[in-house]
Amino acid sequence: MTHLLLMSSLMPSRVIDPFGRPISYLRVSVTDRCDLRCVYCMAEEMTFLPKRDLLTLEELERICAAFIRLGTRKLRLTGGEPLVRRDVLKLVERLAQRLGSGLDELTLTTNGTQLARYAADLYRAGMRRVNVSLDTLDPATFTAMTRRGRIEQVLEGIFAAKAAGLAVKINAVAMRGVNEDDFDSMIAWCGRHGFDLCLIETMPLGEISEDRTDQYLPLSIVRGRLRRRWTLTETEYRTGGPARYFDVAETGRRIGFITPMTHNFCESCNRVRLTCTGTLFMCLGQDDQADLRTVLRDGADDAELEAAIRAAIARKPKGHDFVIDRRQDRPAVARHMSVTGG
Ligand code: SAM
């Protein structure tokens, strides 16, 4: 008993934001670089950060460990493209050692181009699920949306992940006039291969060289159309993220909808985002941030690092206020999704 009391007084308590939301999910962008240039995500010409600005693997691991001590149970590595960072597997292996000791899940969001190379090692390290971004099954549309990708490479990666034992969820950003006619075939394909599918509304993040108003497609419209062909029943299923899921009776799989624009999901927000330079964003759609790299490089010990994280989360805003509107000619936040990691 005394032993337990001593343990609980030594363990920092989990961190809760000003609106009573426990922060249990950290998304970590491990690089801002990507081998694709998806039209809704990046501009055609991007300037990437100099390598010295990036947190080292040790620094990334230290921040993640502090979050786990403060109640984070789920870690998602993202980017840029997480699998183009050299030594990313080493980070996965180190973080995976915390699974079962505070951490419930370590996962990844990837464009899939490098999955054929990494899938088996990710599974071996302890990863069990991956999200793969794939907006269409049409090779020409895929190349156009990514401005350079080859769909065969991604499909090879997806099937390598499946063969390695990883559960795969496909994420697709819905774009008006681009891939809006592809979702029926994607539902059928995901059903055949045992993947869940999640559709995402485009969010106004960063200058992208194109007009977002032309791209934006509300998922309320898409869902109405899908119901003509598929029997969708809302479920309570959650993955700790913002998607609302429906069972698809005809395929036996699920389809999720991430609708930051038509249905703001901030009330249940449990997450914060760390960039590859150690900047912590408390909200995907707001600019307020905390610089954890300086804290670390100034020589903070674990207690000081935890205090900096607590102070940041004490400023977490209630939610974003995204608007996509022709009268508004600037994005809601200037940074690209590839900085904060989606
Ligand atoms: N490279 C990885 C990938 O492709 O999944 C991880 C990073 S990517 C920024 C994460 C997710 O954000 C992808 O599913 C991508 O489609 C999505 N995304 C990027 N920009 C977006 C935007 N403006 N609105 C909505 N989703 C976006």
PDB file of C-alpha atoms and ligand atoms in Angstrom, residues 27 33-36 38 40-42 77-82 109-112 131-135 171-173 200-205 208 212 215 260 336-342, ligand 1:
ATOM      1  CA  ARG A  27       0.633  13.056 -33.490  1.00  0.00           C
ATOM      2  CA  ARG A  33       9.699  16.301 -46.530  1.00  0.00           C
ATOM      3  CA  CYS A  34       7.547  14.217 -48.805  1.00  0.00           C
ATOM      4  CA  ASP A  35       8.101  12.376 -52.052  1.00  0.00           C
ATOM      5  CA  LEU A  36       4.649  13.430 -53.324  1.00  0.00           C
ATOM      6  CA  CYS A  38      -0.649  16.296 -53.276  1.00  0.00           C
ATOM      7  CA  TYR A  40      -4.577  20.006 -51.551  1.00  0.00           C
ATOM      8  CA  CYS A  41      -1.548  19.627 -49.252  1.00  0.00           C
ATOM      9  CA  MET A  42       1.509  21.293 -50.775  1.00  0.00           C
ATOM     10  CA  LEU A  77       3.942   9.180 -36.661  1.00  0.00           C
ATOM     11  CA  THR A  78       3.220  11.333 -39.657  1.00  0.00           C
ATOM     12  CA  GLY A  79       4.869  14.008 -41.783  1.00  0.00           C
ATOM     13  CA  GLY A  80       5.621  15.064 -44.544  1.00  0.00           C
ATOM     14  CA  GLU A  81       6.094  11.436 -45.324  1.00  0.00           C
ATOM     15  CA  PRO A  82       7.329   9.659 -42.175  1.00  0.00           C
ATOM     16  CA  THR A 109       0.028   7.717 -41.454  1.00  0.00           C
ATOM     17  CA  THR A 110       1.823   7.205 -44.738  1.00  0.00           C
ATOM     18  CA  ASN A 111       1.403   7.745 -48.447  1.00  0.00           C
ATOM     19  CA  GLY A 112       2.455   4.125 -48.865  1.00  0.00           C
ATOM     20  CA  ASN A 131      -3.347   4.552 -42.321  1.00  0.00           C
ATOM     21  CA  VAL A 132      -2.483   4.860 -45.983  1.00  0.00           C
ATOM     22  CA  SER A 133      -3.501   7.942 -47.909  1.00  0.00           C
ATOM     23  CA  LEU A 134      -4.913   6.980 -51.283  1.00  0.00           C
ATOM     24  CA  ASP A 135      -7.393   9.351 -52.871  1.00  0.00           C
ATOM     25  CA  ASN A 171      -7.704   7.717 -46.126  1.00  0.00           C
ATOM     26  CA  ALA A 172      -9.023   9.706 -49.077  1.00  0.00           C
ATOM     27  CA  VAL A 173      -9.433  13.456 -49.280  1.00  0.00           C
ATOM     28  CA  ILE A 200     -11.757  13.556 -45.354  1.00  0.00           C
ATOM     29  CA  GLU A 201     -12.923  17.075 -46.165  1.00  0.00           C
ATOM     30  CA  THR A 202     -10.194  19.418 -47.451  1.00  0.00           C
ATOM     31  CA  MET A 203      -9.090  21.876 -44.819  1.00  0.00           C
ATOM     32  CA  PRO A 204      -7.773  25.375 -45.558  1.00  0.00           C
ATOM     33  CA  LEU A 205      -4.144  24.906 -44.459  1.00  0.00           C
ATOM     34  CA  ILE A 208      -1.259  25.425 -52.298  1.00  0.00           C
ATOM     35  CA  ARG A 212      -9.575  25.722 -52.334  1.00  0.00           C
ATOM     36  CA  GLN A 215     -11.688  21.798 -54.443  1.00  0.00           C
ATOM     37  CA  PRO A 260     -13.942  19.415 -39.881  1.00  0.00           C
ATOM     38  CA  HIS A 336       0.760  23.402 -44.675  1.00  0.00           C
ATOM     39  CA  MET A 337      -0.714  20.146 -43.455  1.00  0.00           C
ATOM     40  CA  SER A 338       2.714  18.628 -44.122  1.00  0.00           C
ATOM     41  CA  VAL A 339       4.091  20.750 -41.258  1.00  0.00           C
ATOM     42  CA  THR A 340       1.566  19.726 -38.629  1.00  0.00           C
ATOM     43  CA  GLY A 341       1.129  16.256 -40.026  1.00  0.00           C
ATOM     44  CA  GLY A 342      -2.604  15.918 -40.717  1.00  0.00           C
TER      45      GLY A 342
HETATM   46  N1  SAM B   1       2.569  11.662 -46.086  1.00  0.00           N
HETATM   47  C1  SAM B   1       1.655  11.017 -45.205  1.00  0.00           C
HETATM   48  C2  SAM B   1       0.357  10.699 -45.913  1.00  0.00           C
HETATM   49  O1  SAM B   1       0.253  10.979 -47.102  1.00  0.00           O
HETATM   50  O2  SAM B   1      -0.527  10.142 -45.265  1.00  0.00           O
HETATM   51  C3  SAM B   1       1.389  11.715 -43.878  1.00  0.00           C
HETATM   52  C4  SAM B   1       1.198  13.198 -43.882  1.00  0.00           C
HETATM   53  S1  SAM B   1      -0.241  13.794 -44.743  1.00  0.00           S
HETATM   54  C5  SAM B   1      -0.088  15.526 -44.463  1.00  0.00           C
HETATM   55  C6  SAM B   1      -1.528  13.287 -43.649  1.00  0.00           C
HETATM   56  C7  SAM B   1      -2.939  13.337 -44.203  1.00  0.00           C
HETATM   57  O3  SAM B   1      -3.336  14.684 -44.338  1.00  0.00           O
HETATM   58  C8  SAM B   1      -3.121  12.680 -45.558  1.00  0.00           C
HETATM   59  O4  SAM B   1      -4.180  11.759 -45.480  1.00  0.00           O
HETATM   60  C9  SAM B   1      -3.495  13.827 -46.447  1.00  0.00           C
HETATM   61  O5  SAM B   1      -4.345  13.416 -47.464  1.00  0.00           O
HETATM   62  C10 SAM B   1      -4.158  14.773 -45.476  1.00  0.00           C
HETATM   63  N2  SAM B   1      -4.178  16.174 -45.895  1.00  0.00           N
HETATM   64  C11 SAM B   1      -3.165  16.933 -46.328  1.00  0.00           C
HETATM   65  N3  SAM B   1      -3.575  18.200 -46.591  1.00  0.00           N
HETATM   66  C12 SAM B   1      -4.871  18.236 -46.293  1.00  0.00           C
HETATM   67  C13 SAM B   1      -5.871  19.267 -46.342  1.00  0.00           C
HETATM   68  N4  SAM B   1      -5.579  20.496 -46.720  1.00  0.00           N
HETATM   69  N5  SAM B   1      -7.126  18.936 -45.944  1.00  0.00           N
HETATM   70  C14 SAM B   1      -7.422  17.685 -45.529  1.00  0.00           C
HETATM   71  N6  SAM B   1      -6.531  16.685 -45.462  1.00  0.00           N
HETATM   72  C15 SAM B   1      -5.291  16.952 -45.849  1.00  0.00           C
END
